Tab-separated table of C-alpha atoms and ligand atoms in Angstrom:
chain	number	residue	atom	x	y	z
M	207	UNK	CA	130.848	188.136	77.103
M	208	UNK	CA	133.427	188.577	74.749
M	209	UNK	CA	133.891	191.572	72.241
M	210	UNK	CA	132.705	191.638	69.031
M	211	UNK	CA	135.328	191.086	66.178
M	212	UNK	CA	133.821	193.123	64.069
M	213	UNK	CA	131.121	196.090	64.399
M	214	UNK	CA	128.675	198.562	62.558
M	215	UNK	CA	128.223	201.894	62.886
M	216	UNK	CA	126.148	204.507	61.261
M	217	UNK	CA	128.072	208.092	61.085
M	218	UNK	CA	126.165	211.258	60.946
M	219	UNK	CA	128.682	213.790	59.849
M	220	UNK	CA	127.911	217.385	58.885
M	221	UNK	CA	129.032	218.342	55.651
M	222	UNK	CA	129.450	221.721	54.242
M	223	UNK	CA	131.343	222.972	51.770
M	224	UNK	CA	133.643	226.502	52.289
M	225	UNK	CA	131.287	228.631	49.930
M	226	UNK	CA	128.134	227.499	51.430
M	227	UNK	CA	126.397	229.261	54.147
M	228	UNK	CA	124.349	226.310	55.503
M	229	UNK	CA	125.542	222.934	56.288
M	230	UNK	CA	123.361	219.213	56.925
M	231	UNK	CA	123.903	216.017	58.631
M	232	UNK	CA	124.240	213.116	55.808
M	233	UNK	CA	124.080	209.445	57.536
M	234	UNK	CA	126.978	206.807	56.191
M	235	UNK	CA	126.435	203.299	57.191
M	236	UNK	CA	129.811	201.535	57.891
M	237	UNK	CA	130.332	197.465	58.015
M	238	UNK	CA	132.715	195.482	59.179
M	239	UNK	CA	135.139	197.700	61.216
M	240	UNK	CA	137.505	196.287	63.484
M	241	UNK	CA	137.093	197.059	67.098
M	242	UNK	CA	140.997	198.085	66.905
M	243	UNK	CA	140.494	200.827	64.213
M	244	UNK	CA	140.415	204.473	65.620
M	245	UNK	CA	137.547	206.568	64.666
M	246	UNK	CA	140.064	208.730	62.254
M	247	UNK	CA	140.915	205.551	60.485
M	248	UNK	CA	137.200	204.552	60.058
M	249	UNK	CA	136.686	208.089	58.557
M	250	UNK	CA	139.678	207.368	56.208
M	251	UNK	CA	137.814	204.205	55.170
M	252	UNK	CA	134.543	206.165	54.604
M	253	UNK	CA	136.881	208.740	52.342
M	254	UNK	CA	137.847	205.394	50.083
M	255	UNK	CA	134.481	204.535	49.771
M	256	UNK	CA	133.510	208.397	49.471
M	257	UNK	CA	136.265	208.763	46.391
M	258	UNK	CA	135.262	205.690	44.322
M	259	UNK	CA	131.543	206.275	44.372
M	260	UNK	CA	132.890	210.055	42.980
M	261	UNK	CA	131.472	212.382	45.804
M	262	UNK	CA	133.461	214.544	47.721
M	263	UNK	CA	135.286	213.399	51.225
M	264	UNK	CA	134.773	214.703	54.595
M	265	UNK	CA	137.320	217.195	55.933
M	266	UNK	CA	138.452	216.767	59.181
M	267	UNK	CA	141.578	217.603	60.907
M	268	UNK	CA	144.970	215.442	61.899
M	269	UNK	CA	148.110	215.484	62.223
M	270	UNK	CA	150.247	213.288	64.339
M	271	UNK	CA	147.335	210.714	65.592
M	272	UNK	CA	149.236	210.347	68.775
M	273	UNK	CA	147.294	212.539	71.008
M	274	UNK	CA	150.658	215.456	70.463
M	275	UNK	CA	149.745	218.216	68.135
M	276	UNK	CA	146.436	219.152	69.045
M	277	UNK	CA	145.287	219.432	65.071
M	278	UNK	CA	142.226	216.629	65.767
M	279	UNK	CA	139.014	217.688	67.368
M	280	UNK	CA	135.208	217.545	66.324
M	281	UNK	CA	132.043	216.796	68.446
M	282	UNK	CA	130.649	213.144	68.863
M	283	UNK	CA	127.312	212.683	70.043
M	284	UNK	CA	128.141	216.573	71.206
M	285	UNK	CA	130.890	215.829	73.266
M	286	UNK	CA	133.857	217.295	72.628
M	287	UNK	CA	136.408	214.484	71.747
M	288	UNK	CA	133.943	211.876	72.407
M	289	UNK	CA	133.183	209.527	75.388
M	290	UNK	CA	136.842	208.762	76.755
M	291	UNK	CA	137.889	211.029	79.377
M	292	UNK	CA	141.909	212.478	79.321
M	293	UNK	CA	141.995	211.139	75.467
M	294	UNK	CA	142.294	212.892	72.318
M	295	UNK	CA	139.868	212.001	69.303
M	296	UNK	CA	142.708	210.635	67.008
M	297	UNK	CA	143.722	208.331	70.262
M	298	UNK	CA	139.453	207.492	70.086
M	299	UNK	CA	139.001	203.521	69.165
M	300	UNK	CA	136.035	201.768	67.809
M	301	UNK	CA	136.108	199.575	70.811
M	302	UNK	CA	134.309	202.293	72.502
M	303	UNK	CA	131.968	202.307	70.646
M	304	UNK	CA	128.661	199.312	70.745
M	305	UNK	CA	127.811	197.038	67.619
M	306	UNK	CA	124.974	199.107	65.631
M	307	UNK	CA	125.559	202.124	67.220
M	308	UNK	CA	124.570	206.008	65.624
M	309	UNK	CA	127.382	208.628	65.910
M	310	UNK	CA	126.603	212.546	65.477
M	311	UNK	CA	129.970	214.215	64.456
M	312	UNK	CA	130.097	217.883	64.079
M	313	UNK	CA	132.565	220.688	64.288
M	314	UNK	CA	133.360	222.721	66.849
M	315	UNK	CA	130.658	225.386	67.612
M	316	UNK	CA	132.529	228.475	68.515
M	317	UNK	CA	132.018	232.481	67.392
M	318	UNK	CA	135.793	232.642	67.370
M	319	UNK	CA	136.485	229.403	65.253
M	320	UNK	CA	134.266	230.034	61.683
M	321	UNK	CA	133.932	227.170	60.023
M	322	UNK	CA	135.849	226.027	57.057
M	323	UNK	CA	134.885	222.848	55.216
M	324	UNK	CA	132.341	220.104	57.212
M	325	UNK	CA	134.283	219.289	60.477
M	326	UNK	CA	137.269	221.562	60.233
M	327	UNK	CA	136.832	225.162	61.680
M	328	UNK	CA	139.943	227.945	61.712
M	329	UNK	CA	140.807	228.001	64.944
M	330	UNK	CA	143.583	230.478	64.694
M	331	UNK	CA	142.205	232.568	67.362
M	332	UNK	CA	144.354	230.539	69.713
M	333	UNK	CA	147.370	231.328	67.847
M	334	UNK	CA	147.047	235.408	67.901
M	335	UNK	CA	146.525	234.678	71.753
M	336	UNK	CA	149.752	232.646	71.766
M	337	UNK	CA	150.865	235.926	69.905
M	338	UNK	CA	149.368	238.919	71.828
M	339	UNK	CA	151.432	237.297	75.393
M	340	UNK	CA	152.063	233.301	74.902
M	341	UNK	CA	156.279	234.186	75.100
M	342	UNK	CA	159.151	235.317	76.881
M	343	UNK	CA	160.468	238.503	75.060
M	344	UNK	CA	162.774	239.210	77.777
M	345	UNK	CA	167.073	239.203	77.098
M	346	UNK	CA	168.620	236.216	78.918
M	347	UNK	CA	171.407	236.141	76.909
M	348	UNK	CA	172.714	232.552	76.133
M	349	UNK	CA	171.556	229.360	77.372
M	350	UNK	CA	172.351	229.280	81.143
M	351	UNK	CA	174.357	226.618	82.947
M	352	UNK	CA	171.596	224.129	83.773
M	353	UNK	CA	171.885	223.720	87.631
M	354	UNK	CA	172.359	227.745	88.099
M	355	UNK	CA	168.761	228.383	87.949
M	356	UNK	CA	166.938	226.202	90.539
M	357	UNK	CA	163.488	225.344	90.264
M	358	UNK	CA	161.188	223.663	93.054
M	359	UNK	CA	160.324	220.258	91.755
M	360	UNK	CA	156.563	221.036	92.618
M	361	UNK	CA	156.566	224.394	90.741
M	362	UNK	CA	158.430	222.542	87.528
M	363	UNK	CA	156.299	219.500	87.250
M	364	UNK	CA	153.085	221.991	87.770
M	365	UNK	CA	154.402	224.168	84.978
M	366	UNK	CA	155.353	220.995	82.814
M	367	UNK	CA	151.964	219.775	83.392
M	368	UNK	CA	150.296	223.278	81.944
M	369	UNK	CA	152.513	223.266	79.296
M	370	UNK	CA	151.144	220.174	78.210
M	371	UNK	CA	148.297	221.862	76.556
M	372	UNK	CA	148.508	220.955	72.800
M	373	UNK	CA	146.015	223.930	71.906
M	374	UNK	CA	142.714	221.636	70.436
M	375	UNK	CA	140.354	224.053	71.168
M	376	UNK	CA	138.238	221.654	73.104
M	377	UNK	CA	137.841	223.484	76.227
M	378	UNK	CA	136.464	226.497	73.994
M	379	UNK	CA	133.832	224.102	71.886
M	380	UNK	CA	132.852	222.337	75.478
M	381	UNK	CA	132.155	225.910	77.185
M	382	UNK	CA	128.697	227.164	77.239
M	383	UNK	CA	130.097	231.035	76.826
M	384	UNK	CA	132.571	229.435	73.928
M	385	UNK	CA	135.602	230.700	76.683
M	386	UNK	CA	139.107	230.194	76.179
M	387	UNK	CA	139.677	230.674	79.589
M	388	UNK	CA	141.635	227.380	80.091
M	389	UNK	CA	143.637	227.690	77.193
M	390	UNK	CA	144.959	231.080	78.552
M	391	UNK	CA	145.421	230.082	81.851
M	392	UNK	CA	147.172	226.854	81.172
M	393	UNK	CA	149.972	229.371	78.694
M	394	UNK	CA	150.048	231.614	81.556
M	395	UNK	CA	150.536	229.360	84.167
M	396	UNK	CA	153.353	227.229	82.328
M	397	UNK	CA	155.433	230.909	81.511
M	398	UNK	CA	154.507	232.510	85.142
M	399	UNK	CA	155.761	229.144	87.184
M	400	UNK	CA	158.969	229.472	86.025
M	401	UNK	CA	161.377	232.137	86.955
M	402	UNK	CA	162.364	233.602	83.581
M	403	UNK	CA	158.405	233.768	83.101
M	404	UNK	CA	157.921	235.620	85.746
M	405	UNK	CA	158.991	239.475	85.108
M	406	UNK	CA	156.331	239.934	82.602
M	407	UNK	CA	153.684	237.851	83.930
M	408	UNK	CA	151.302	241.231	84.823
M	409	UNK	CA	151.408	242.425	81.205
M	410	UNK	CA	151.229	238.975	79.516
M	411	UNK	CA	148.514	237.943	81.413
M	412	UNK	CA	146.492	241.882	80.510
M	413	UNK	CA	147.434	241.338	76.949
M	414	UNK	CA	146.392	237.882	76.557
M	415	UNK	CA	142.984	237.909	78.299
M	416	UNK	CA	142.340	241.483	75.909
M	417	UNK	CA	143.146	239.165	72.982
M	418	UNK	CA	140.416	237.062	74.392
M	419	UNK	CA	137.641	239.565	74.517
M	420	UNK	CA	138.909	240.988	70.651
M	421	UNK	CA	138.497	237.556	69.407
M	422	UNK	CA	134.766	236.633	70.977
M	423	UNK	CA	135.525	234.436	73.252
M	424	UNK	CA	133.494	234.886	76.221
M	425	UNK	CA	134.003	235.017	79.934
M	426	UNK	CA	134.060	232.207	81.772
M	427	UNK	CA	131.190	231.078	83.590
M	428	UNK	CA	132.637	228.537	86.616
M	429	UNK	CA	130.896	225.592	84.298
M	430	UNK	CA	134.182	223.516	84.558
M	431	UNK	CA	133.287	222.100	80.942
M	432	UNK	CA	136.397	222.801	79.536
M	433	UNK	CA	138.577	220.870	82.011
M	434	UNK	CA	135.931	217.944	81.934
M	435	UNK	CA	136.695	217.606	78.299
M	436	UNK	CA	140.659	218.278	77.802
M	437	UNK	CA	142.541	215.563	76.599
M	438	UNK	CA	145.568	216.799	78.490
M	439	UNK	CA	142.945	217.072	81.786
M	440	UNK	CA	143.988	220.490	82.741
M	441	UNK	CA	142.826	221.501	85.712
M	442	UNK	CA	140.447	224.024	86.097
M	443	UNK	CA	142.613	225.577	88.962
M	444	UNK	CA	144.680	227.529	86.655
M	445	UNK	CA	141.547	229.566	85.824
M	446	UNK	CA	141.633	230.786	89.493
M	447	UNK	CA	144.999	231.232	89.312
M	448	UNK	CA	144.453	233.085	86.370
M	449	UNK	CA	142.007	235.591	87.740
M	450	UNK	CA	144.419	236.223	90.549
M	451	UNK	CA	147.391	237.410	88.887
M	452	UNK	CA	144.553	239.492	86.936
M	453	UNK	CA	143.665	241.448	90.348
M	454	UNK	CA	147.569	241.787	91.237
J	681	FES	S1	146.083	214.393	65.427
J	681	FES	FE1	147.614	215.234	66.749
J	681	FES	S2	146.592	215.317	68.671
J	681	FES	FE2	145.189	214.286	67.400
């Protein structure tokens, strides 16, 4: 059977505005999409249509739309970056989605990330983590001759791969305890893997996970939701690894 050219969908988005305490789901039908539209750009269309009839456009997040920055990010039918697995939502496309087909989209649901206007929250809670430890303060003087610092390929392409966290928040909205367990580990992991990482890897690790706790993030609770739901896929391993370098 071949794929429709053309599809329906009816959006239930929850809309709030800053200043108001409570929020509701409004329903938008949308006609005629093309399969080859990404959900962002179907939510752009909805804004057109939103603007001329003189009512007031959803907020949502973006930046790049290529999966890099980390700025998309809302629930759909309460998973966090929808159905595709390893994908962020700006990377999400229609073709996912059936013909006639009822989508819930709603922020992120997290103590630490208050919301600010219908499907953006402030999720700068991750960046006073990156702040409390997420660096290497450490003198190393200039840039050192490539080749005089070696690396084992393993240990670089398994920091590379933490470092690939772009910092969504998804893991923390998937997480029944509303953890950023994963998005800790994965910034300690990337710094601790690599040698000039490595001398401060005890007090990073202290100050970031106290960050944690000041913020309201809980503790993790072994649910593995977070890893299930990261765009990047990283692996819930580095949580282990985490709570090692924790004991010493
Ligand atoms: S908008 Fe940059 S990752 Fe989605």
């Amino acid at each position: 059977m071949s794929a429709p050219s053309s599809l329906s969908l009816r959006l239930r988005i929850w809309r709030q505005r800053q200043d108001e305490p409570g929020g509701r789901f409004l329903s938008y039908p949308l006609t005629d999409l093309s399969p080859d539209l990404s959900l962002l750009e179907a939510l752009d269309r909805l804004n057109q249509q939103l603007l001329l009839a003189g009512e007031r456009p959803v907020s949502f997040d973006h930046d790049c739309r290529e999966g890099i920055c980390g700025s998309c990010g809302f629930l759909i039918n309460g998973q966090a970056h929808g159905p595709r697995s390893g994908t962020a939502l700006c990377q999400l496309y229609l073709r996912e989605f059936s013909d006639g087909q009822s989508l819930t989209l709603e922020p992120w649901r997290a103590r630490a990330f208050p919301l600010i206007q219908d499907l953006v929250v402030d999720r700068s809670a991750l960046d006073r983590l990156l702040m409390a430890g997420g660096y290497v303060s450490i003198n190393i003087g200039s840039a050192p001759e490539a080749n005089a610092l070696s690396v084992a390929r393993e240990q670089a392409a398994q920091a590379f791969d933490a470092a690939s966290c772009i910092g969504c928040g998804a893991c923390v909205a998937a997480c029944p305890n509303a953890s950023a367990s994963l998005f800790v580990a994965a910034k300690l992991a990337h710094l601790e893997l690599l040698p000039q990482g490595q001398p401060e890897a005890q007090q990073r690790s202290l100050r970031m996970r106290e960050q944690m706790a000041a913020e309201g993030f809980g503790a993790c609770g072994n649910q593995l939701e977070c890893s299930a739901v990261c765009p990047k896929e990283i692996p819930s391993s580095l949580i282990s690894r985490m709570n090692h370098l924790a004991r010493g």
